[in-house]
PDB file of C-alpha atoms in Angstrom:
ATOM      1  CA  UNK A  21       1.003   8.989 -61.649  1.00  0.00           C
ATOM      2  CA  UNK A  22       2.001  10.663 -58.324  1.00  0.00           C
ATOM      3  CA  UNK A  23       3.466  14.417 -57.027  1.00  0.00           C
ATOM      4  CA  UNK A  24       6.314  14.915 -55.377  1.00  0.00           C
ATOM      5  CA  UNK A  25       8.729  17.851 -53.607  1.00  0.00           C
ATOM      6  CA  UNK A  26      12.078  17.646 -54.927  1.00  0.00           C
ATOM      7  CA  UNK A  27      14.238  19.613 -52.465  1.00  0.00           C
ATOM      8  CA  UNK A  28      18.106  20.947 -53.596  1.00  0.00           C
ATOM      9  CA  UNK A  29      20.620  22.711 -50.959  1.00  0.00           C
ATOM     10  CA  UNK A  30      23.286  23.639 -53.462  1.00  0.00           C
ATOM     11  CA  UNK A  31      26.617  25.321 -52.074  1.00  0.00           C
ATOM     12  CA  UNK A  32      26.528  28.714 -51.288  1.00  0.00           C
ATOM     13  CA  UNK A  33      28.721  30.002 -54.294  1.00  0.00           C
ATOM     14  CA  UNK A  34      27.633  28.731 -56.387  1.00  0.00           C
ATOM     15  CA  UNK A  35      26.140  31.047 -59.877  1.00  0.00           C
ATOM     16  CA  UNK A  36      22.387  31.505 -60.753  1.00  0.00           C
ATOM     17  CA  UNK A  37      23.730  29.961 -63.730  1.00  0.00           C
ATOM     18  CA  UNK A  38      23.987  27.087 -61.935  1.00  0.00           C
ATOM     19  CA  UNK A  39      21.223  26.596 -60.946  1.00  0.00           C
ATOM     20  CA  UNK A  40      19.541  26.989 -63.718  1.00  0.00           C
ATOM     21  CA  UNK A  41      21.419  24.458 -65.569  1.00  0.00           C
ATOM     22  CA  UNK A  42      21.374  21.776 -62.128  1.00  0.00           C
ATOM     23  CA  UNK A  43      17.253  22.881 -62.531  1.00  0.00           C
ATOM     24  CA  UNK A  44      16.847  22.483 -66.454  1.00  0.00           C
ATOM     25  CA  UNK A  45      18.835  18.967 -66.430  1.00  0.00           C
ATOM     26  CA  UNK A  46      16.529  17.939 -63.612  1.00  0.00           C
ATOM     27  CA  UNK A  47      14.294  19.518 -65.800  1.00  0.00           C
ATOM     28  CA  UNK A  48      14.850  17.177 -68.234  1.00  0.00           C
ATOM     29  CA  UNK A  49      15.104  13.818 -66.793  1.00  0.00           C
ATOM     30  CA  UNK A  50      11.398  14.437 -65.952  1.00  0.00           C
ATOM     31  CA  UNK A  51       9.696  15.385 -68.757  1.00  0.00           C
ATOM     32  CA  UNK A  52      12.220  12.226 -70.182  1.00  0.00           C
ATOM     33  CA  UNK A  53       9.925   9.930 -68.104  1.00  0.00           C
ATOM     34  CA  UNK A  54       6.783  11.341 -69.074  1.00  0.00           C
ATOM     35  CA  UNK A  55       6.275  13.795 -65.388  1.00  0.00           C
ATOM     36  CA  UNK A  56       5.277  17.283 -65.318  1.00  0.00           C
ATOM     37  CA  UNK A  57       7.092  20.377 -63.949  1.00  0.00           C
ATOM     38  CA  UNK A  58       4.008  21.776 -61.597  1.00  0.00           C
ATOM     39  CA  UNK A  59       6.308  24.170 -59.263  1.00  0.00           C
ATOM     40  CA  UNK A  60      10.041  25.567 -59.351  1.00  0.00           C
ATOM     41  CA  UNK A  61      10.336  28.176 -55.761  1.00  0.00           C
ATOM     42  CA  UNK A  62      14.711  29.544 -54.996  1.00  0.00           C
ATOM     43  CA  UNK A  63      14.648  30.654 -51.393  1.00  0.00           C
ATOM     44  CA  UNK A  64      17.405  32.105 -51.701  1.00  0.00           C
ATOM     45  CA  UNK A  65      20.444  32.195 -49.028  1.00  0.00           C
ATOM     46  CA  UNK A  66      19.643  30.105 -45.977  1.00  0.00           C
ATOM     47  CA  UNK A  67      21.389  29.605 -42.558  1.00  0.00           C
ATOM     48  CA  UNK A  68      21.888  25.742 -41.959  1.00  0.00           C
ATOM     49  CA  UNK A  69      21.306  24.482 -37.735  1.00  0.00           C
ATOM     50  CA  UNK A  70      24.500  22.653 -38.786  1.00  0.00           C
ATOM     51  CA  UNK A  71      27.750  22.266 -40.733  1.00  0.00           C
ATOM     52  CA  UNK A  72      27.311  20.150 -43.595  1.00  0.00           C
ATOM     53  CA  UNK A  73      30.751  19.150 -44.448  1.00  0.00           C
ATOM     54  CA  UNK A  74      32.793  18.271 -48.151  1.00  0.00           C
ATOM     55  CA  UNK A  75      35.533  17.341 -49.438  1.00  0.00           C
ATOM     56  CA  UNK A  76      35.720  20.808 -50.330  1.00  0.00           C
ATOM     57  CA  UNK A  77      35.165  22.421 -47.004  1.00  0.00           C
ATOM     58  CA  UNK A  78      32.379  23.229 -44.335  1.00  0.00           C
ATOM     59  CA  UNK A  79      28.902  25.252 -44.354  1.00  0.00           C
ATOM     60  CA  UNK A  80      26.871  26.376 -42.631  1.00  0.00           C
ATOM     61  CA  UNK A  81      24.482  28.166 -45.164  1.00  0.00           C
ATOM     62  CA  UNK A  82      23.800  26.310 -49.226  1.00  0.00           C
ATOM     63  CA  UNK A  83      20.914  27.543 -51.747  1.00  0.00           C
ATOM     64  CA  UNK A  84      18.258  25.930 -51.264  1.00  0.00           C
ATOM     65  CA  UNK A  85      15.474  25.514 -54.280  1.00  0.00           C
ATOM     66  CA  UNK A  86      12.175  23.042 -54.363  1.00  0.00           C
ATOM     67  CA  UNK A  87      10.546  21.524 -57.139  1.00  0.00           C
ATOM     68  CA  UNK A  88       7.363  19.630 -57.793  1.00  0.00           C
ATOM     69  CA  UNK A  89       6.537  17.403 -60.345  1.00  0.00           C
ATOM     70  CA  UNK A  90       4.213  15.102 -60.836  1.00  0.00           C
ATOM     71  CA  UNK A  91       6.435  12.171 -62.191  1.00  0.00           C
ATOM     72  CA  UNK A  92       6.201   7.879 -62.430  1.00  0.00           C
ATOM     73  CA  UNK A  93       6.977   6.422 -59.434  1.00  0.00           C
ATOM     74  CA  UNK A  94      10.496   4.716 -60.742  1.00  0.00           C
ATOM     75  CA  UNK A  95      11.555   7.665 -60.768  1.00  0.00           C
ATOM     76  CA  UNK A  96      13.320   8.004 -56.955  1.00  0.00           C
ATOM     77  CA  UNK A  97      15.798   5.195 -58.068  1.00  0.00           C
ATOM     78  CA  UNK A  98      16.817   7.514 -61.199  1.00  0.00           C
ATOM     79  CA  UNK A  99      17.765  10.382 -58.757  1.00  0.00           C
ATOM     80  CA  UNK A 100      20.813   8.948 -57.784  1.00  0.00           C
ATOM     81  CA  UNK A 101      22.374  10.906 -61.082  1.00  0.00           C
ATOM     82  CA  UNK A 102      21.911  13.933 -58.012  1.00  0.00           C
ATOM     83  CA  UNK A 103      24.931  12.266 -55.252  1.00  0.00           C
ATOM     84  CA  UNK A 104      27.797  12.929 -58.000  1.00  0.00           C
ATOM     85  CA  UNK A 105      26.622  16.397 -58.893  1.00  0.00           C
ATOM     86  CA  UNK A 106      29.669  18.693 -57.002  1.00  0.00           C
ATOM     87  CA  UNK A 107      26.919  21.446 -57.131  1.00  0.00           C
ATOM     88  CA  UNK A 108      25.026  19.670 -53.911  1.00  0.00           C
ATOM     89  CA  UNK A 109      25.209  20.050 -50.562  1.00  0.00           C
ATOM     90  CA  UNK A 110      22.149  17.600 -50.148  1.00  0.00           C
ATOM     91  CA  UNK A 111      18.780  16.688 -51.781  1.00  0.00           C
ATOM     92  CA  UNK A 112      15.466  15.150 -51.052  1.00  0.00           C
ATOM     93  CA  UNK A 113      12.736  13.889 -52.729  1.00  0.00           C
ATOM     94  CA  UNK A 114       9.108  13.864 -51.231  1.00  0.00           C
ATOM     95  CA  UNK A 115       6.016  12.284 -51.867  1.00  0.00           C
ATOM     96  CA  UNK A 116       2.552  14.056 -51.429  1.00  0.00           C
ATOM     97  CA  UNK A 117       0.247  11.388 -50.061  1.00  0.00           C
ATOM     98  CA  UNK A 118      -3.980  11.573 -49.920  1.00  0.00           C
ATOM     99  CA  UNK A 119      -3.895  14.333 -52.671  1.00  0.00           C
ATOM    100  CA  UNK A 120      -6.961  13.785 -54.861  1.00  0.00           C
ATOM    101  CA  UNK A 121      -6.494  15.290 -58.759  1.00  0.00           C
ATOM    102  CA  UNK A 122      -9.471  16.173 -61.303  1.00  0.00           C
ATOM    103  CA  UNK A 123     -12.780  15.630 -60.368  1.00  0.00           C
ATOM    104  CA  UNK A 124     -11.745  13.167 -57.261  1.00  0.00           C
ATOM    105  CA  UNK A 125     -11.344  16.886 -55.985  1.00  0.00           C
ATOM    106  CA  UNK A 126     -14.519  18.716 -56.907  1.00  0.00           C
ATOM    107  CA  UNK A 127     -16.495  16.098 -55.854  1.00  0.00           C
ATOM    108  CA  UNK A 128     -17.542  15.214 -59.740  1.00  0.00           C
ATOM    109  CA  UNK A 129     -20.309  17.451 -59.494  1.00  0.00           C
ATOM    110  CA  UNK A 130     -22.031  17.246 -56.336  1.00  0.00           C
ATOM    111  CA  UNK A 131     -22.538  20.530 -54.576  1.00  0.00           C
ATOM    112  CA  UNK A 132     -22.402  18.983 -51.228  1.00  0.00           C
ATOM    113  CA  UNK A 133     -19.246  16.859 -51.767  1.00  0.00           C
ATOM    114  CA  UNK A 134     -16.957  19.683 -50.879  1.00  0.00           C
ATOM    115  CA  UNK A 135     -18.558  21.086 -47.906  1.00  0.00           C
ATOM    116  CA  UNK A 136     -18.716  17.357 -46.799  1.00  0.00           C
ATOM    117  CA  UNK A 137     -14.384  17.519 -46.532  1.00  0.00           C
ATOM    118  CA  UNK A 138     -14.932  20.118 -44.225  1.00  0.00           C
ATOM    119  CA  UNK A 139     -17.365  17.927 -41.415  1.00  0.00           C
ATOM    120  CA  UNK A 140     -20.804  17.677 -40.946  1.00  0.00           C
ATOM    121  CA  UNK A 141     -20.946  20.649 -39.549  1.00  0.00           C
ATOM    122  CA  UNK A 142     -21.066  23.397 -42.188  1.00  0.00           C
ATOM    123  CA  UNK A 143     -24.297  21.442 -43.164  1.00  0.00           C
ATOM    124  CA  UNK A 144     -26.768  21.224 -40.692  1.00  0.00           C
ATOM    125  CA  UNK A 145     -29.024  23.344 -39.872  1.00  0.00           C
ATOM    126  CA  UNK A 146     -28.952  26.226 -37.192  1.00  0.00           C
ATOM    127  CA  UNK A 147     -32.286  25.586 -35.691  1.00  0.00           C
ATOM    128  CA  UNK A 148     -31.706  22.060 -35.567  1.00  0.00           C
ATOM    129  CA  UNK A 149     -28.670  23.115 -33.274  1.00  0.00           C
ATOM    130  CA  UNK A 150     -30.961  25.247 -30.909  1.00  0.00           C
ATOM    131  CA  UNK A 151     -33.708  23.052 -30.500  1.00  0.00           C
ATOM    132  CA  UNK A 152     -31.586  19.978 -29.475  1.00  0.00           C
ATOM    133  CA  UNK A 153     -29.880  22.269 -26.513  1.00  0.00           C
ATOM    134  CA  UNK A 154     -32.621  22.706 -25.576  1.00  0.00           C
ATOM    135  CA  UNK A 155     -33.492  19.842 -25.005  1.00  0.00           C
ATOM    136  CA  UNK A 156     -30.603  19.041 -23.088  1.00  0.00           C
ATOM    137  CA  UNK A 157     -31.216  21.967 -20.178  1.00  0.00           C
ATOM    138  CA  UNK A 158     -35.054  20.694 -19.520  1.00  0.00           C
ATOM    139  CA  UNK A 159     -33.314  17.472 -18.573  1.00  0.00           C
ATOM    140  CA  UNK A 160     -30.992  19.147 -16.817  1.00  0.00           C
ATOM    141  CA  UNK A 161     -33.810  21.139 -14.304  1.00  0.00           C
ATOM    142  CA  UNK A 162     -35.923  17.740 -14.163  1.00  0.00           C
ATOM    143  CA  UNK A 163     -32.975  15.514 -12.583  1.00  0.00           C
ATOM    144  CA  UNK A 164     -32.337  19.068 -10.314  1.00  0.00           C
ATOM    145  CA  UNK A 165     -35.907  19.131  -9.409  1.00  0.00           C
ATOM    146  CA  UNK A 166     -34.971  16.419  -6.409  1.00  0.00           C
ATOM    147  CA  UNK A 167     -35.671  17.536  -2.932  1.00  0.00           C
ATOM    148  CA  UNK A 168     -32.977  21.216  -2.966  1.00  0.00           C
ATOM    149  CA  UNK A 169     -35.100  22.742  -1.293  1.00  0.00           C
ATOM    150  CA  UNK A 170     -35.478  20.669   1.784  1.00  0.00           C
ATOM    151  CA  UNK A 171     -39.162  20.234   1.593  1.00  0.00           C
ATOM    152  CA  UNK A 172     -41.072  16.999   2.366  1.00  0.00           C
ATOM    153  CA  UNK A 173     -44.237  15.859   0.727  1.00  0.00           C
ATOM    154  CA  UNK A 174     -46.479  18.249   3.273  1.00  0.00           C
ATOM    155  CA  UNK A 175     -44.175  21.092   2.613  1.00  0.00           C
ATOM    156  CA  UNK A 176     -42.603  21.871   5.748  1.00  0.00           C
ATOM    157  CA  UNK A 177     -38.336  23.326   5.309  1.00  0.00           C
ATOM    158  CA  UNK A 178     -36.865  20.139   7.005  1.00  0.00           C
ATOM    159  CA  UNK A 179     -33.487  22.107   8.452  1.00  0.00           C
ATOM    160  CA  UNK A 180     -34.442  22.216  12.382  1.00  0.00           C
ATOM    161  CA  UNK A 181     -35.220  17.889  11.337  1.00  0.00           C
ATOM    162  CA  UNK A 182     -31.991  17.535   9.474  1.00  0.00           C
ATOM    163  CA  UNK A 183     -30.185  19.167  12.857  1.00  0.00           C
ATOM    164  CA  UNK A 184     -31.961  16.870  14.982  1.00  0.00           C
ATOM    165  CA  UNK A 185     -30.626  14.091  13.235  1.00  0.00           C
ATOM    166  CA  UNK A 186     -26.843  15.014  13.252  1.00  0.00           C
ATOM    167  CA  UNK A 187     -26.990  15.381  16.943  1.00  0.00           C
ATOM    168  CA  UNK A 188     -27.769  11.671  17.571  1.00  0.00           C
ATOM    169  CA  UNK A 189     -25.824  11.309  15.279  1.00  0.00           C
ATOM    170  CA  UNK A 190     -22.562  12.320  16.988  1.00  0.00           C
ATOM    171  CA  UNK A 191     -23.783  11.731  20.488  1.00  0.00           C
ATOM    172  CA  UNK A 192     -24.440   7.643  19.601  1.00  0.00           C
ATOM    173  CA  UNK A 193     -20.250   7.899  17.962  1.00  0.00           C
ATOM    174  CA  UNK A 194     -19.576   9.069  20.861  1.00  0.00           C
ATOM    175  CA  UNK A 195     -21.100   6.910  23.499  1.00  0.00           C
ATOM    176  CA  UNK A 196     -20.121   3.447  21.251  1.00  0.00           C
TER     177      UNK A 196
END
């Protein structure tokens, strides 16, 4: 059975007894469908981003409540009786996706399976990383060796030759 969150937004003047009565009503419905109510949270009075219009006025505040439950997928269609509930402003049922429970979550006894979920970087050896970084640095150094110091095979400094070539190129452009 999948895990669902049922968010209930009640009118602000609803008493705690009425709130508990509504929670008990939904809870009994869950149990009748062989479901399990795993968590109930009350967030108290909340300010709404916009007014919700009902027959008895517009509401800018409400009491927010969350019920977490494991129920069959068909349970969503059965909650539509909440639409007729006068104490509610809004309700929403959200399914938890890609959640694993039990042995699937624990990796079925393999101690490193829990670490594999977080990527292979936790399982890699630190020394291996340092060696590969050193090899990369060596390659960069070899590639940079080229002719950075402007020496020919004969060992002479070619700065003067470069200047002569530049002046010769400039002279040809002016003549042409």
